[in-house]
Amino acid sequence: METTAGQNRPMHGGAKDAPQYFRYMAEFVGFTQEDAEAIRETRLIIEKYIPELVGKFYTNLLSYPPTRKVFSKKDATVDQEYLQLRMHHLTNFLRRTASGVYDDEYASFVDYVGRAHTTHGADPKIYIPERYVIGQVGLIQHAISEALHAELHEFYPELEARASRGWNLLMMVILEMLARAYSDERGIEGEAADTVIDPGSVHQLAVQIYEKNVGFYRSVEHREVHAARAAEIAEGERRLVDVEGLSIGVFHHKGEWYALSNSCLHRGGPVCTGPLEGNVITCPWHGYQYELTNGELLLDRSAKLEMYPVEVREGEVYLRIPMRVLDGEPVHLEQAEASPAAEESPLPQQTLKANEFRVAELLPGQIGLVAVDGEDVTVVNLQGTYYAVQNECTHAYGPLNEGELDGNGIVCPWHDSCFDVRDGSVMRGPADEALRSYRVVVDGDIARVE
């Protein structure tokens, strides 16, 4: 096996012993260079089936509550932008795996993926119980075996046998790499899903992601927008600009100009506001790092922030904003199923004001978000009693509604400051200033914050 090609390249996220452990497990299960070569020989076959593999993979994840919740918005619908990002990563990973090259960087990435799904990962809200990881690896392994059988069994059974052996052994190594991050962690099972995922639609989305991955993505037109006066962004400085709701960071860096999307690929964090060291900018939410000069995610360089051409003319900074389309129609993942109650034409619900919420939709232990006089306010149901505090952490303005509850405290997702939701007082730093607190008034089925 090729296990040294990545030694001179930086590895991001994986444990230091990941390459050594990968080689150890490969030797333990009997995965050899001949097995890697058999995988490489079937690369084009697996490429053909990648959209189907990715479609099956995410149809399964979206069909069970403990895994579906990772891809759900606050209203329980599927976050398609995040789903597409994950599809992109899996597509790239499968293509890379099918190449038959398993160097140190590859081992480090697999190790990182394993930890990212546990509570040890960068985002503690993304937790997948180990049993589901095992199940998904088994799903991919079975799908690959089916693809090899369909393409090779009749005309080239010898290659089918060699490639099946190679893929099966490699999946054992990958599974062990993913599973070793778990200790005694346990998750709570959910109830049966109350929505039905359309496998055909998920497959269609996977096809589109694959086509985008291999370049079937075309630019329709560009339009030029004025960003700032050049004198307003000194060397080493940056400025955020808004173009019809699109947040863009414009950087004047080492004599050059760069413009990047201000939305982290992980969870949409304000990446362009993070620290810049050398050419690497770090998202302040969960530490994902990008190369400023080309937008590449250091963890997976096939994933990039959107970048925009910059031109400075007569002291003015202009951006060229592309209007892009992906061949294919919009995909709707969920099949609408009208409940009997819905068919009975229920009375329309009362329209809520910005500072109101329905008490039935904020269960004990849950966190909600409303607006009071244009300011975001976090609302918490603490054992049946509602409390409200300002949403911005007083330390670095982290979004508390994306944090977690710890007893009576709410923990900021950025730097772990903790505040008492009952009065806004600081329970743990680095924050040293209390939050503003608000009164919550319950009026029947509706509550309002004032």
XYZ file of C-alpha atoms in Angstrom:
450
model
C 0.000 0.000 0.000
C 1.070 3.580 -0.602
C 1.337 4.951 2.908
C 4.008 7.615 2.646
C 2.801 9.903 -0.128
C 1.147 12.251 2.333
C 3.946 12.530 4.858
C 5.134 15.880 3.508
C 1.625 17.351 3.414
C -0.093 18.760 6.503
C -2.754 16.613 8.079
C -5.752 18.335 9.583
C -7.977 16.969 12.307
C -6.761 13.374 12.619
C -4.916 11.938 15.598
C -1.142 11.828 15.296
C -1.119 8.036 15.370
C -3.821 7.689 12.682
C -1.435 6.650 9.853
C 0.302 4.112 12.090
C -3.040 2.745 13.293
C -4.359 2.495 9.730
C -1.318 0.452 8.688
C -1.624 -1.705 11.799
C -5.277 -2.531 11.115
C -4.584 -3.122 7.410
C -1.946 -5.662 8.373
C -4.249 -7.189 10.998
C -7.126 -7.862 8.555
C -4.777 -8.860 5.725
C -5.328 -5.876 3.425
C -2.376 -5.804 1.012
C -1.058 -3.761 -1.902
C -2.614 -6.377 -4.218
C -6.007 -5.636 -2.656
C -5.470 -1.915 -3.194
C -4.578 -2.606 -6.822
C -7.778 -4.624 -7.305
C -9.762 -1.671 -5.981
C -7.919 0.637 -8.370
C -8.781 -1.667 -11.300
C -12.486 -1.269 -10.535
C -12.340 2.480 -10.033
C -14.405 3.314 -13.121
C -17.096 0.824 -12.093
C -17.429 2.362 -8.646
C -17.412 5.880 -10.149
C -20.449 4.876 -12.194
C -22.327 3.815 -9.067
C -21.309 6.656 -6.731
C -24.557 8.657 -7.174
C -26.532 5.527 -6.323
C -24.312 4.783 -3.310
C -24.571 8.347 -1.988
C -28.331 8.375 -2.571
C -28.820 5.134 -0.616
C -26.510 6.349 2.142
C -28.416 9.551 2.835
C -31.859 8.088 2.249
C -31.060 5.756 5.118
C -29.726 8.539 7.355
C -32.761 10.731 6.701
C -35.181 7.904 7.461
C -34.298 7.478 11.156
C -34.717 10.244 13.799
C -31.333 9.816 15.587
C -29.489 10.446 12.294
C -32.062 12.624 10.564
C -31.819 15.284 13.286
C -28.263 16.128 12.195
C -29.686 17.331 8.876
C -32.797 19.025 10.262
C -33.567 22.698 10.623
C -35.341 24.023 13.693
C -38.691 23.455 11.957
C -37.733 19.757 11.465
C -37.432 20.045 7.675
C -34.283 18.851 5.927
C -31.485 21.416 5.661
C -30.742 20.757 2.002
C -27.707 23.048 1.835
C -26.027 21.143 4.655
C -27.127 17.827 3.126
C -25.544 18.801 -0.186
C -22.298 19.679 1.587
C -22.202 16.255 3.259
C -23.041 14.584 -0.067
C -20.149 16.452 -1.649
C -17.743 15.214 1.042
C -18.925 11.603 0.723
C -18.755 11.738 -3.076
C -15.205 13.031 -2.919
C -14.263 10.462 -0.267
C -15.617 7.549 -2.342
C -13.821 8.763 -5.451
C -10.616 9.111 -3.495
C -11.057 5.695 -1.901
C -11.670 4.092 -5.300
C -8.282 5.393 -6.485
C -6.544 2.710 -4.411
C -4.128 5.172 -2.747
C -4.212 5.123 1.068
C -1.514 7.451 2.297
C -1.040 9.129 5.679
C -3.323 12.020 4.783
C -6.095 9.589 3.873
C -5.721 7.779 7.207
C -5.776 11.090 9.085
C -8.964 12.149 7.340
C -10.768 8.871 8.144
C -9.708 9.223 11.777
C -11.032 12.789 11.861
C -14.379 11.701 10.395
C -14.688 9.099 13.146
C -14.165 11.653 15.911
C -16.416 14.217 14.202
C -19.417 11.950 14.782
C -18.769 11.605 18.516
C -18.979 14.140 21.336
C -15.211 14.599 20.881
C -15.734 16.341 17.532
C -15.600 20.044 16.700
C -19.384 20.359 16.908
C -20.821 18.549 19.972
C -24.348 18.827 18.520
C -23.387 16.407 15.757
C -23.454 13.036 17.485
C -24.133 9.759 15.675
C -24.333 6.649 17.892
C -21.744 4.045 16.964
C -24.312 1.478 15.870
C -25.484 3.783 13.077
C -21.917 4.302 11.883
C -21.494 0.517 11.727
C -24.769 0.202 9.845
C -23.854 2.849 7.283
C -20.453 1.274 6.589
C -22.238 -2.043 6.090
C -24.679 -0.368 3.709
C -21.841 0.993 1.562
C -20.000 -2.312 1.666
C -23.073 -4.212 0.464
C -23.830 -1.655 -2.256
C -20.268 -1.894 -3.590
C -20.490 -5.695 -3.657
C -23.738 -5.466 -5.633
C -22.161 -3.051 -8.114
C -19.142 -5.302 -8.664
C -21.367 -8.341 -9.120
C -23.625 -6.573 -11.602
C -20.721 -5.364 -13.752
C -18.191 -8.204 -13.495
C -19.804 -11.494 -12.531
C -20.701 -12.640 -16.035
C -17.653 -11.468 -17.959
C -14.828 -11.059 -15.432
C -15.543 -13.125 -12.296
C -11.864 -13.268 -11.337
C -11.668 -9.484 -10.999
C -14.982 -9.447 -9.138
C -13.543 -11.863 -6.586
C -10.321 -9.867 -6.137
C -12.053 -6.511 -5.953
C -14.720 -7.772 -3.560
C -12.014 -9.070 -1.261
C -10.151 -5.751 -1.447
C -13.209 -3.609 -0.755
C -14.411 -5.855 2.072
C -11.050 -5.769 3.835
C -10.669 -2.042 3.334
C -14.121 -1.433 4.813
C -13.061 -3.412 7.886
C -10.104 -1.057 8.312
C -12.240 2.040 7.755
C -14.865 0.806 10.207
C -12.249 0.272 12.900
C -10.807 3.726 12.215
C -14.272 5.260 12.616
C -15.248 3.190 15.635
C -12.124 3.704 17.731
C -13.239 7.268 18.582
C -16.141 5.895 20.624
C -15.796 4.869 24.237
C -18.915 4.214 26.292
C -21.023 6.875 24.600
C -24.690 6.096 24.241
C -27.461 8.001 22.532
C -31.207 7.946 23.025
C -33.317 6.277 20.384
C -36.071 8.287 18.728
C -39.590 7.443 17.772
C -40.526 6.425 14.270
C -40.045 9.151 11.693
C -43.162 11.228 11.054
C -42.122 12.063 7.500
C -41.384 9.852 4.521
C -38.178 10.364 2.564
C -38.453 9.818 -1.186
C -35.463 7.630 -2.184
C -35.790 8.711 -5.810
C -35.464 12.370 -4.873
C -32.445 11.720 -2.653
C -30.868 9.781 -5.525
C -31.616 12.657 -7.892
C -29.900 15.076 -5.509
C -26.918 12.706 -5.249
C -26.671 12.638 -9.056
C -26.647 16.426 -9.140
C -23.954 16.588 -6.444
C -21.834 14.046 -8.345
C -22.213 15.996 -11.584
C -21.211 19.172 -9.783
C -18.233 17.327 -8.260
C -16.933 16.318 -11.703
C -17.553 19.706 -13.287
C -21.097 19.672 -14.662
C -21.684 23.069 -13.098
C -21.993 26.063 -15.370
C -21.932 29.796 -14.776
C -24.813 31.631 -16.401
C -23.762 35.236 -15.957
C -21.829 37.628 -13.766
C -22.716 41.035 -12.468
C -20.433 43.653 -11.042
C -21.086 45.239 -7.655
C -19.282 48.031 -5.835
C -17.828 46.803 -2.514
C -15.927 49.757 -1.019
C -13.345 52.436 -1.599
C -9.866 50.899 -1.612
C -8.703 53.418 0.984
C -11.329 52.083 3.388
C -9.672 48.652 3.534
C -6.029 49.120 4.525
C -3.355 46.495 4.005
C -4.005 43.621 6.422
C -7.631 44.651 6.971
C -10.966 43.262 5.826
C -14.544 44.400 5.385
C -17.854 42.553 5.267
C -20.206 43.616 2.495
C -23.765 42.534 1.816
C -24.920 41.894 -1.727
C -28.667 41.253 -1.762
C -28.464 39.198 1.410
C -25.180 37.488 0.457
C -22.478 38.202 3.059
C -18.991 38.494 1.555
C -15.647 39.147 3.251
C -13.295 41.406 1.257
C -9.633 41.105 2.314
C -6.620 43.300 1.508
C -3.872 40.791 2.234
C -0.182 40.937 1.366
C -0.806 43.377 -1.445
C -3.572 41.282 -3.011
C -7.366 41.415 -2.820
C -9.603 38.448 -2.020
C -13.354 38.084 -1.587
C -14.900 34.997 0.015
C -18.321 33.879 1.126
C -18.835 34.658 4.811
C -20.628 31.347 5.412
C -18.611 28.419 6.781
C -19.282 25.172 4.924
C -19.813 23.380 8.221
C -22.724 25.232 9.828
C -22.799 28.645 8.165
C -20.619 30.379 10.745
C -19.234 33.887 9.982
C -15.906 32.553 8.793
C -14.629 35.889 7.448
C -14.774 37.378 10.951
C -12.382 34.779 12.345
C -8.652 35.115 13.060
C -6.290 35.205 10.076
C -2.824 33.710 10.608
C -0.618 33.703 7.543
C -2.944 32.648 4.748
C -5.233 30.574 6.967
C -8.526 31.924 8.275
C -10.354 30.080 11.056
C -14.122 30.084 11.517
C -14.888 31.381 15.037
C -17.709 28.894 15.589
C -16.109 25.449 15.379
C -12.549 26.061 14.201
C -12.838 24.991 10.543
C -9.876 26.424 8.636
C -9.627 27.711 5.065
C -6.899 28.915 2.731
C -7.617 32.601 2.147
C -6.029 32.674 -1.299
C -8.229 29.969 -2.831
C -11.010 29.290 -0.319
C -10.028 25.631 0.195
C -11.139 23.838 3.353
C -7.904 22.490 4.846
C -9.641 19.337 6.050
C -10.964 18.486 2.579
C -9.420 20.571 -0.171
C -12.082 19.523 -2.659
C -14.511 21.670 -0.641
C -14.160 25.414 -1.040
C -15.733 28.640 0.058
C -17.260 30.557 -2.816
C -14.751 33.154 -4.035
C -15.483 36.264 -6.071
C -13.121 38.038 -8.497
C -11.972 41.426 -7.191
C -10.954 44.384 -9.323
C -9.671 47.733 -8.055
C -10.248 50.610 -10.467
C -9.554 54.257 -9.762
C -9.477 53.628 -6.028
C -12.750 51.685 -5.958
C -13.171 47.966 -5.167
C -15.548 45.976 -7.354
C -16.678 42.343 -7.109
C -17.954 40.065 -9.854
C -20.805 37.965 -8.514
C -21.628 34.817 -10.526
C -25.199 33.653 -11.008
C -24.840 29.870 -11.170
C -27.210 27.035 -11.973
C -26.793 23.279 -11.761
C -28.408 21.259 -14.526
C -31.497 19.621 -13.110
C -34.759 20.571 -11.482
C -35.117 21.491 -7.786
C -35.331 18.389 -5.609
C -37.979 17.888 -2.919
C -36.797 15.198 -0.527
C -39.860 14.668 1.613
C -43.108 13.124 0.443
C -46.036 15.097 1.739
C -48.462 12.942 3.663
C -51.635 14.650 4.786
C -52.761 13.489 8.192
C -56.446 12.710 8.797
C -56.652 15.830 10.935
C -55.301 17.931 8.090
C -57.899 16.541 5.713
C -60.606 17.801 8.029
C -59.597 21.416 7.258
C -58.644 22.581 10.761
C -59.033 26.209 11.714
C -56.073 28.384 10.668
C -53.529 29.066 13.379
C -53.148 32.550 14.794
C -50.391 34.531 13.096
C -47.505 35.125 15.492
C -45.685 38.376 16.060
C -41.893 38.497 16.079
C -41.775 38.331 19.884
C -44.264 35.457 20.211
C -44.070 31.661 20.102
C -46.445 28.747 20.564
C -45.916 27.093 23.925
C -46.643 23.654 22.453
C -43.664 24.044 20.107
C -41.088 24.720 22.846
C -40.858 21.611 25.010
C -38.999 21.366 28.339
C -35.264 21.482 27.748
C -35.599 23.167 24.360
C -34.238 26.516 23.160
C -36.087 28.900 20.870
C -35.488 32.270 19.214
C -37.740 35.331 18.904
C -37.139 39.024 18.223
C -37.879 41.964 20.517
C -37.576 45.435 18.992
C -35.390 43.996 16.245
C -33.004 42.211 18.616
C -32.690 38.422 18.732
C -33.761 36.918 22.055
C -33.191 33.338 23.215
C -36.156 31.625 24.887
C -35.734 28.549 27.097
C -38.279 26.123 28.515
C -36.796 25.155 31.864
C -38.941 22.399 33.387
C -42.128 24.073 32.180
C -41.146 27.660 33.030
C -40.120 30.015 30.237
C -37.128 32.354 30.449
C -35.713 34.788 27.894
C -32.285 36.418 27.578
C -30.433 38.273 24.847
C -29.184 35.939 22.138
C -25.687 37.400 21.724
C -23.046 36.190 24.164
C -21.417 39.150 25.902
C -17.953 37.722 25.262
C -17.693 37.441 21.464
C -21.338 37.671 20.361
C -21.817 33.952 19.860
C -25.412 32.795 19.108
C -26.752 31.354 22.362
C -29.783 29.796 20.666
C -27.324 27.388 19.017
C -25.813 26.465 22.379
C -26.836 23.847 24.926
C -28.507 23.820 28.320
C -26.528 22.761 31.388
C -28.903 22.706 34.331
C -30.100 26.290 34.707
C -27.329 27.534 32.441
C -27.077 28.072 28.704
C -23.646 27.432 27.186
C -22.356 29.540 24.312
C -21.338 27.321 21.343
C -18.279 29.462 20.562
C -16.176 29.674 23.721
C -18.263 27.849 26.366
C -19.301 30.864 28.449
C -22.287 29.866 30.586
C -25.148 32.099 31.755
C -28.047 31.510 34.152
C -31.168 31.696 31.965
C -33.255 32.795 34.953
C -31.565 36.171 35.340
C -28.778 36.336 32.734
C -25.944 36.247 35.278
C -22.551 34.778 34.366
C -22.007 31.251 35.666
C -18.727 30.586 33.829
C -16.348 32.694 31.719
C -14.643 33.830 29.611
C -17.656 36.188 29.539
C -17.725 38.611 32.462
C -20.849 40.638 31.622
C -24.391 39.435 32.335
C -27.041 39.023 29.657
C -30.121 41.205 29.425
C -33.142 39.250 30.599
C -36.744 39.591 29.439
C -40.171 38.793 30.837
C -42.161 35.959 29.266
C -45.960 36.219 29.424
C -48.065 33.149 28.620
C -51.531 33.825 27.218
C -53.276 30.566 26.451
C -51.437 28.742 23.660
C -49.248 31.755 22.843
C -46.363 33.235 24.819
C -44.739 36.592 24.198
C -41.421 38.049 25.262
C -41.355 41.653 26.454
